[in-house]
PDB file of C-alpha atoms in Angstrom:
ATOM      1  CA  MET A 404       8.976 -17.056  -7.095  1.00 75.00           C
ATOM      2  CA  ARG A 405      10.120 -18.582 -10.490  1.00 90.00           C
ATOM      3  CA  TYR A 406      13.765 -19.509 -10.614  1.00 92.00           C
ATOM      4  CA  GLN A 407      16.228 -21.769 -12.237  1.00 93.00           C
ATOM      5  CA  VAL A 408      19.359 -23.350 -11.129  1.00 93.00           C
ATOM      6  CA  GLU A 409      21.904 -24.529 -13.557  1.00 93.00           C
ATOM      7  CA  GLU A 410      25.231 -25.521 -12.194  1.00 91.00           C
ATOM      8  CA  ASN A 411      26.378 -22.585  -9.945  1.00 91.00           C
ATOM      9  CA  CYS A 412      24.190 -20.037 -11.413  1.00 93.00           C
ATOM     10  CA  LEU A 413      20.859 -18.858 -10.208  1.00 92.00           C
ATOM     11  CA  THR A 414      18.401 -17.181 -12.569  1.00 94.00           C
ATOM     12  CA  ILE A 415      15.423 -15.364 -10.629  1.00 93.00           C
ATOM     13  CA  TYR A 416      12.454 -14.375 -12.798  1.00 95.00           C
ATOM     14  CA  LEU A 417      10.983 -11.343 -11.095  1.00 94.00           C
ATOM     15  CA  PRO A 418       7.294 -11.248 -10.954  1.00 95.00           C
ATOM     16  CA  ARG A 419       5.175  -8.195 -12.762  1.00 95.00           C
ATOM     17  CA  GLU A 420       5.488  -5.951  -9.921  1.00 95.00           C
ATOM     18  CA  VAL A 421       8.457  -5.848  -7.513  1.00 95.00           C
ATOM     19  CA  ASP A 422       7.672  -3.761  -4.375  1.00 95.00           C
ATOM     20  CA  HIS A 423       7.872  -3.955  -0.670  1.00 93.00           C
ATOM     21  CA  HIS A 424       4.916  -6.188  -0.484  1.00 93.00           C
ATOM     22  CA  ASN A 425       6.620  -9.003  -2.379  1.00 91.00           C
ATOM     23  CA  ALA A 426      10.503  -8.025  -2.013  1.00 90.00           C
ATOM     24  CA  ASP A 427      10.647 -10.074   1.470  1.00 83.00           C
ATOM     25  CA  GLU A 428       9.384 -13.105  -0.096  1.00 86.00           C
ATOM     26  CA  ILE A 429      11.607 -13.023  -2.982  1.00 90.00           C
ATOM     27  CA  ARG A 430      14.456 -12.381  -0.785  1.00 86.00           C
ATOM     28  CA  LYS A 431      13.822 -15.356   1.478  1.00 85.00           C
ATOM     29  CA  GLU A 432      13.018 -17.629  -1.253  1.00 88.00           C
ATOM     30  CA  ALA A 433      16.383 -16.581  -2.990  1.00 87.00           C
ATOM     31  CA  ASP A 434      18.391 -16.908   0.286  1.00 85.00           C
ATOM     32  CA  ALA A 435      16.769 -20.748   0.566  1.00 88.00           C
ATOM     33  CA  VAL A 436      17.732 -21.640  -2.912  1.00 89.00           C
ATOM     34  CA  ILE A 437      21.095 -20.261  -2.538  1.00 87.00           C
ATOM     35  CA  SER A 438      21.789 -21.880   0.815  1.00 86.00           C
ATOM     36  CA  ARG A 439      20.762 -25.321  -0.550  1.00 89.00           C
ATOM     37  CA  ASN A 440      23.124 -25.071  -3.668  1.00 88.00           C
ATOM     38  CA  HIS A 441      26.383 -24.036  -4.534  1.00 87.00           C
ATOM     39  CA  ILE A 442      25.691 -20.674  -6.080  1.00 88.00           C
ATOM     40  CA  ARG A 443      28.152 -18.339  -7.679  1.00 89.00           C
ATOM     41  CA  TYR A 444      26.291 -16.149  -9.779  1.00 90.00           C
ATOM     42  CA  VAL A 445      22.838 -14.879  -9.732  1.00 90.00           C
ATOM     43  CA  ILE A 446      20.873 -13.464 -12.710  1.00 92.00           C
ATOM     44  CA  PHE A 447      17.758 -11.388 -12.238  1.00 92.00           C
ATOM     45  CA  ASP A 448      15.515 -11.735 -15.030  1.00 95.00           C
ATOM     46  CA  PHE A 449      13.081  -8.675 -15.340  1.00 94.00           C
ATOM     47  CA  ASP A 450      11.201  -9.563 -18.535  1.00 95.00           C
ATOM     48  CA  ARG A 451       7.981  -9.946 -17.007  1.00 95.00           C
ATOM     49  CA  THR A 452       8.326  -6.942 -14.646  1.00 95.00           C
ATOM     50  CA  ASP A 453       6.479  -3.855 -15.462  1.00 94.00           C
ATOM     51  CA  PHE A 454       6.548  -2.166 -12.259  1.00 96.00           C
ATOM     52  CA  MET A 455       9.530  -1.664  -9.752  1.00 95.00           C
ATOM     53  CA  ASP A 456      10.338   0.748  -6.753  1.00 94.00           C
ATOM     54  CA  SER A 457      13.233   1.203  -4.621  1.00 94.00           C
ATOM     55  CA  SER A 458      12.515  -2.174  -2.681  1.00 92.00           C
ATOM     56  CA  GLY A 459      13.553  -3.991  -5.658  1.00 90.00           C
ATOM     57  CA  ILE A 460      16.930  -2.141  -5.476  1.00 88.00           C
ATOM     58  CA  GLY A 461      17.401  -3.314  -2.059  1.00 84.00           C
ATOM     59  CA  ILE A 462      17.065  -6.864  -3.395  1.00 84.00           C
ATOM     60  CA  ILE A 463      19.421  -6.324  -6.135  1.00 82.00           C
ATOM     61  CA  MET A 464      21.963  -4.295  -3.946  1.00 78.00           C
ATOM     62  CA  GLY A 465      22.772  -7.787  -2.770  1.00 65.00           C
ATOM     63  CA  GLY A 466      21.706  -6.765   0.949  1.00 46.00           C
ATOM     64  CA  GLY A 467      19.450  -9.771   0.546  1.00 43.00           C
ATOM     65  CA  ILE A 468      21.547 -12.174  -1.284  1.00 50.00           C
ATOM     66  CA  ARG A 469      24.149 -13.830   0.848  1.00 53.00           C
ATOM     67  CA  PRO A 470      26.605 -15.738  -0.494  1.00 50.00           C
ATOM     68  CA  SER A 471      27.104 -19.376   0.578  1.00 44.00           C
ATOM     69  CA  VAL A 472      29.916 -20.080   2.688  1.00 39.00           C
TER      70      VAL A 472
ATOM     71  CA  MET B 529      -6.685  20.316 -24.042  1.00 55.00           C
ATOM     72  CA  GLN B 530      -3.849  20.897 -26.647  1.00 59.00           C
ATOM     73  CA  ILE B 531      -4.719  22.483 -30.025  1.00 57.00           C
ATOM     74  CA  TYR B 532      -2.081  21.975 -32.521  1.00 64.00           C
ATOM     75  CA  GLU B 533      -2.121  25.207 -34.724  1.00 60.00           C
ATOM     76  CA  GLY B 534       0.432  26.452 -37.322  1.00 63.00           C
ATOM     77  CA  GLY B 535       3.449  24.652 -35.811  1.00 61.00           C
ATOM     78  CA  LYS B 536       2.814  25.697 -32.161  1.00 60.00           C
ATOM     79  CA  VAL B 537       0.937  23.899 -29.444  1.00 59.00           C
ATOM     80  CA  MET B 538      -1.808  26.165 -27.962  1.00 57.00           C
ATOM     81  CA  GLU B 539      -3.347  25.414 -24.569  1.00 55.00           C
ATOM     82  CA  ALA B 540      -6.990  25.903 -24.991  1.00 54.00           C
ATOM     83  CA  SER B 541      -8.504  27.251 -21.711  1.00 49.00           C
ATOM     84  CA  ASN B 542      -8.688  24.089 -19.466  1.00 55.00           C
ATOM     85  CA  THR B 543      -9.722  25.124 -15.971  1.00 59.00           C
ATOM     86  CA  GLN B 544     -10.048  21.485 -14.568  1.00 79.00           C
ATOM     87  CA  ASN B 545     -10.170  21.138 -10.727  1.00 93.00           C
ATOM     88  CA  ASN B 546     -10.751  17.957  -9.084  1.00 97.00           C
ATOM     89  CA  GLU B 547      -9.692  15.980  -5.918  1.00 97.00           C
ATOM     90  CA  MET B 548     -10.160  12.844  -4.186  1.00 98.00           C
ATOM     91  CA  GLU B 549      -9.116  11.161  -0.776  1.00 98.00           C
ATOM     92  CA  ILE B 550      -8.613   7.639   0.117  1.00 98.00           C
ATOM     93  CA  ARG B 551      -7.840   5.847   3.402  1.00 98.00           C
ATOM     94  CA  PHE B 552      -6.664   2.456   3.758  1.00 98.00           C
ATOM     95  CA  ASP B 553      -5.008  -0.023   6.335  1.00 98.00           C
ATOM     96  CA  SER B 554      -1.188   0.144   6.409  1.00 98.00           C
ATOM     97  CA  ARG B 555      -0.926  -3.184   4.930  1.00 97.00           C
ATOM     98  CA  SER B 556       1.705  -3.989   2.161  1.00 95.00           C
ATOM     99  CA  GLU B 557      -1.056  -5.638   0.386  1.00 95.00           C
ATOM    100  CA  ASN B 558      -2.464  -2.337  -0.287  1.00 97.00           C
ATOM    101  CA  GLU B 559       0.554  -0.653  -1.809  1.00 97.00           C
ATOM    102  CA  GLY B 560      -0.706  -1.938  -5.398  1.00 97.00           C
ATOM    103  CA  PHE B 561      -4.170  -0.735  -4.673  1.00 98.00           C
ATOM    104  CA  ALA B 562      -2.647   2.800  -3.742  1.00 98.00           C
ATOM    105  CA  ARG B 563      -0.617   3.155  -6.927  1.00 98.00           C
ATOM    106  CA  VAL B 564      -3.285   2.046  -9.230  1.00 98.00           C
ATOM    107  CA  SER B 565      -5.786   4.305  -7.436  1.00 98.00           C
ATOM    108  CA  VAL B 566      -3.816   7.308  -7.863  1.00 98.00           C
ATOM    109  CA  ALA B 567      -2.795   6.325 -11.413  1.00 98.00           C
ATOM    110  CA  SER B 568      -6.612   6.129 -12.376  1.00 98.00           C
ATOM    111  CA  PHE B 569      -7.398   9.754 -10.958  1.00 98.00           C
ATOM    112  CA  LEU B 570      -4.236  10.959 -13.007  1.00 97.00           C
ATOM    113  CA  THR B 571      -5.692   9.590 -16.200  1.00 96.00           C
ATOM    114  CA  GLN B 572      -7.744  12.648 -16.701  1.00 95.00           C
ATOM    115  CA  LEU B 573      -4.815  14.711 -17.270  1.00 95.00           C
ATOM    116  CA  ASN B 574      -3.867  12.520 -20.453  1.00 94.00           C
ATOM    117  CA  PRO B 575      -0.439  11.556 -18.938  1.00 96.00           C
ATOM    118  CA  THR B 576       2.179   9.847 -20.839  1.00 95.00           C
ATOM    119  CA  VAL B 577       3.211   6.246 -19.956  1.00 95.00           C
ATOM    120  CA  GLU B 578       6.085   7.474 -18.367  1.00 95.00           C
ATOM    121  CA  GLU B 579       4.396  10.235 -16.386  1.00 97.00           C
ATOM    122  CA  VAL B 580       2.225   7.619 -14.904  1.00 97.00           C
ATOM    123  CA  ALA B 581       5.052   5.374 -14.156  1.00 97.00           C
ATOM    124  CA  ASP B 582       6.679   8.302 -12.253  1.00 97.00           C
ATOM    125  CA  VAL B 583       3.782   9.074 -10.160  1.00 98.00           C
ATOM    126  CA  LYS B 584       3.207   5.506  -9.322  1.00 98.00           C
ATOM    127  CA  THR B 585       6.691   4.925  -8.154  1.00 98.00           C
ATOM    128  CA  ALA B 586       6.700   8.109  -5.927  1.00 98.00           C
ATOM    129  CA  VAL B 587       3.355   7.047  -4.405  1.00 98.00           C
ATOM    130  CA  SER B 588       4.707   3.669  -3.849  1.00 98.00           C
ATOM    131  CA  GLU B 589       7.641   4.993  -1.869  1.00 97.00           C
ATOM    132  CA  ALA B 590       5.833   7.319   0.196  1.00 98.00           C
ATOM    133  CA  VAL B 591       2.973   4.669   1.121  1.00 98.00           C
ATOM    134  CA  THR B 592       5.665   1.913   1.804  1.00 97.00           C
ATOM    135  CA  ASN B 593       7.484   4.500   4.171  1.00 96.00           C
ATOM    136  CA  ALA B 594       4.141   5.285   6.014  1.00 97.00           C
ATOM    137  CA  ILE B 595       3.805   1.310   6.423  1.00 97.00           C
ATOM    138  CA  ILE B 596       7.206   0.397   7.199  1.00 95.00           C
ATOM    139  CA  HIS B 597       8.519   3.309   9.187  1.00 95.00           C
ATOM    140  CA  GLY B 598       5.559   5.439  10.317  1.00 96.00           C
ATOM    141  CA  TYR B 599       3.496   2.437  11.579  1.00 96.00           C
ATOM    142  CA  GLU B 600       6.074  -0.365  11.876  1.00 94.00           C
ATOM    143  CA  GLN B 601       4.153  -3.522  12.948  1.00 83.00           C
ATOM    144  CA  ARG B 602       0.905  -1.797  13.530  1.00 95.00           C
ATOM    145  CA  VAL B 603      -2.074  -1.693  11.237  1.00 97.00           C
ATOM    146  CA  GLU B 604      -3.516   1.986  11.190  1.00 97.00           C
ATOM    147  CA  LYS B 605      -4.777   4.210   8.314  1.00 98.00           C
ATOM    148  CA  VAL B 606      -2.543   5.707   5.529  1.00 98.00           C
ATOM    149  CA  LYS B 607      -4.310   8.738   3.679  1.00 98.00           C
ATOM    150  CA  ILE B 608      -3.781   9.742   0.290  1.00 98.00           C
ATOM    151  CA  HIS B 609      -5.300  13.094  -0.904  1.00 98.00           C
ATOM    152  CA  CYS B 610      -4.870  13.975  -4.615  1.00 98.00           C
ATOM    153  CA  SER B 611      -5.716  17.057  -6.381  1.00 98.00           C
ATOM    154  CA  ILE B 612      -5.652  18.664  -9.806  1.00 97.00           C
ATOM    155  CA  GLU B 613      -5.638  22.224 -10.931  1.00 96.00           C
ATOM    156  CA  ASN B 614      -5.207  22.426 -14.679  1.00 93.00           C
ATOM    157  CA  GLN B 615      -2.146  20.367 -15.574  1.00 94.00           C
ATOM    158  CA  LEU B 616      -0.659  20.543 -11.744  1.00 97.00           C
ATOM    159  CA  PHE B 617      -1.050  17.286  -9.903  1.00 98.00           C
ATOM    160  CA  THR B 618      -0.698  17.308  -6.149  1.00 98.00           C
ATOM    161  CA  VAL B 619      -0.632  13.969  -4.023  1.00 98.00           C
ATOM    162  CA  GLU B 620      -0.262  14.126  -0.361  1.00 98.00           C
ATOM    163  CA  ILE B 621       0.464  10.816   1.654  1.00 98.00           C
ATOM    164  CA  SER B 622      -0.008  11.187   5.285  1.00 98.00           C
ATOM    165  CA  ASP B 623       0.040   8.863   8.453  1.00 97.00           C
ATOM    166  CA  ARG B 624      -0.377   9.435  12.028  1.00 97.00           C
ATOM    167  CA  GLY B 625       2.522   7.203  12.916  1.00 96.00           C
ATOM    168  CA  LYS B 626       6.039   7.628  14.617  1.00 95.00           C
ATOM    169  CA  GLY B 627       7.228  10.534  12.723  1.00 96.00           C
ATOM    170  CA  ILE B 628      10.519  11.449  11.430  1.00 96.00           C
ATOM    171  CA  ALA B 629      13.377  12.671  14.045  1.00 93.00           C
ATOM    172  CA  ASN B 630      15.510  14.300  11.312  1.00 94.00           C
ATOM    173  CA  VAL B 631      13.848  14.841   8.092  1.00 94.00           C
ATOM    174  CA  GLU B 632      16.908  16.185   6.423  1.00 94.00           C
ATOM    175  CA  LYS B 633      18.850  13.054   7.392  1.00 93.00           C
ATOM    176  CA  ALA B 634      15.940  10.706   6.343  1.00 94.00           C
ATOM    177  CA  MET B 635      16.069  12.407   2.639  1.00 93.00           C
ATOM    178  CA  GLU B 636      19.672  11.733   2.274  1.00 92.00           C
ATOM    179  CA  PRO B 637      20.187   8.993  -0.384  1.00 92.00           C
ATOM    180  CA  MET B 638      20.959   5.552   1.046  1.00 89.00           C
ATOM    181  CA  PHE B 639      20.295   6.585   4.496  1.00 90.00           C
ATOM    182  CA  THR B 640      17.836   4.188   6.276  1.00 89.00           C
ATOM    183  CA  THR B 641      16.740   3.548   9.836  1.00 89.00           C
ATOM    184  CA  LYS B 642      16.180  -0.010   8.911  1.00 87.00           C
ATOM    185  CA  PRO B 643      19.439  -1.599   7.466  1.00 82.00           C
ATOM    186  CA  GLU B 644      18.699  -4.741   9.025  1.00 78.00           C
ATOM    187  CA  ASP B 645      15.673  -5.089   6.685  1.00 79.00           C
ATOM    188  CA  ASP B 646      17.837  -4.535   3.646  1.00 77.00           C
ATOM    189  CA  ARG B 647      15.984  -1.454   2.904  1.00 82.00           C
ATOM    190  CA  SER B 648      17.829   0.567   0.086  1.00 86.00           C
ATOM    191  CA  GLY B 649      17.326   4.012   1.673  1.00 89.00           C
ATOM    192  CA  MET B 650      16.450   5.448  -1.706  1.00 91.00           C
ATOM    193  CA  GLY B 651      12.813   6.091  -1.281  1.00 94.00           C
ATOM    194  CA  PHE B 652      13.019   9.852  -1.000  1.00 96.00           C
ATOM    195  CA  SER B 653      15.528  10.019  -3.592  1.00 95.00           C
ATOM    196  CA  PHE B 654      13.107   8.284  -5.985  1.00 95.00           C
ATOM    197  CA  MET B 655      10.328  10.881  -4.995  1.00 97.00           C
ATOM    198  CA  GLU B 656      12.445  13.567  -5.684  1.00 97.00           C
ATOM    199  CA  ALA B 657      13.620  12.123  -8.947  1.00 96.00           C
ATOM    200  CA  PHE B 658      10.265  11.495 -10.398  1.00 97.00           C
ATOM    201  CA  MET B 659       8.099  14.322  -8.981  1.00 97.00           C
ATOM    202  CA  ASP B 660       8.683  18.162  -9.387  1.00 97.00           C
ATOM    203  CA  THR B 661       8.420  18.975  -5.800  1.00 97.00           C
ATOM    204  CA  VAL B 662       8.651  16.965  -2.535  1.00 98.00           C
ATOM    205  CA  GLU B 663       7.611  18.537   0.839  1.00 97.00           C
ATOM    206  CA  VAL B 664       7.943  16.691   4.112  1.00 97.00           C
ATOM    207  CA  GLU B 665       6.270  17.711   7.214  1.00 97.00           C
ATOM    208  CA  SER B 666       6.754  15.403  10.205  1.00 97.00           C
ATOM    209  CA  LYS B 667       6.730  15.375  14.104  1.00 93.00           C
ATOM    210  CA  VAL B 668       7.788  12.645  16.344  1.00 94.00           C
ATOM    211  CA  GLY B 669       5.420  11.758  19.171  1.00 89.00           C
ATOM    212  CA  GLY B 670       2.673  10.193  17.358  1.00 81.00           C
ATOM    213  CA  GLU B 671       1.549  13.115  15.231  1.00 91.00           C
ATOM    214  CA  GLY B 672       2.658  11.571  12.179  1.00 96.00           C
ATOM    215  CA  THR B 673       4.120  12.559   8.786  1.00 97.00           C
ATOM    216  CA  SER B 674       2.859  14.017   5.702  1.00 98.00           C
ATOM    217  CA  VAL B 675       4.546  13.919   2.389  1.00 98.00           C
ATOM    218  CA  LYS B 676       3.379  16.290  -0.320  1.00 98.00           C
ATOM    219  CA  MET B 677       4.381  15.960  -3.984  1.00 98.00           C
ATOM    220  CA  THR B 678       3.530  17.891  -7.187  1.00 98.00           C
ATOM    221  CA  LYS B 679       3.975  17.186 -10.841  1.00 97.00           C
ATOM    222  CA  THR B 680       2.957  19.076 -14.001  1.00 96.00           C
ATOM    223  CA  ILE B 681       1.673  16.789 -16.403  1.00 95.00           C
ATOM    224  CA  GLY B 682       2.341  17.270 -20.144  1.00 88.00           C
ATOM    225  CA  LYS B 683       5.211  19.755 -19.249  1.00 71.00           C
ATOM    226  CA  GLY B 684       7.572  19.652 -22.174  1.00 56.00           C
ATOM    227  CA  SER B 685       5.976  17.306 -24.316  1.00 54.00           C
ATOM    228  CA  ARG B 686       6.720  17.566 -27.947  1.00 54.00           C
ATOM    229  CA  ILE B 687       4.439  17.160 -30.964  1.00 56.00           C
ATOM    230  CA  TRP B 688       5.832  14.598 -33.637  1.00 59.00           C
ATOM    231  CA  THR B 689       4.748  15.553 -36.979  1.00 55.00           C
ATOM    232  CA  THR B 690       5.372  13.489 -40.366  1.00 62.00           C
ATOM    233  CA  GLN B 691       4.066  16.379 -42.582  1.00 61.00           C
ATOM    234  CA  SER B 692       6.327  18.582 -44.121  1.00 64.00           C
ATOM    235  CA  LEU B 693       6.079  22.151 -42.825  1.00 58.00           C
TER     236      LEU B 693
END
């Protein structure tokens, strides 16, 4: 997963296709980055994405992005 | 085939019937394959980019449901049957999995039996939004589920013209 951390802001660069197959992986890696850094803001960059189904909605809806305590 | 004649779009007689069927393992790796296969088959109807995207998304939702809910951790077969009759496209995704206990509840937006997996519960809502009709038949106890969707391709497409009439 391509991402960039700048201060307390995480930018996630979503891949070309966002579906059930890679949604889990994206979420896990995002969680890992968030738990390692003090992240307050998350930006989802869909520039490269040309397909997404409701699994992507699951990622964005914050179910998978857990704020660091 | 459409013919532009004096400001109106005429349908030339175009009795086109075709069908195909594929069966594949209920692995998430095959979700992309399923989308592209159905999209390829759809091409003969001259769909717009948006119509292809709509169908791919609906197929992705139904196939994902078969994999996550129908078969859960098991690897079995998902079947997709597509047929074309003139501009009417029909796709049926079926599995021999767990079955849906309450279809009406399952189709409610944001309802999911797997909230712990961060599922959005929007699968059926997406299918209903992007396809013209969605029919679900399911029986609990290993008989499985079948989701049949239709879409008329080229419905409501307008001709752009730059000539003065």
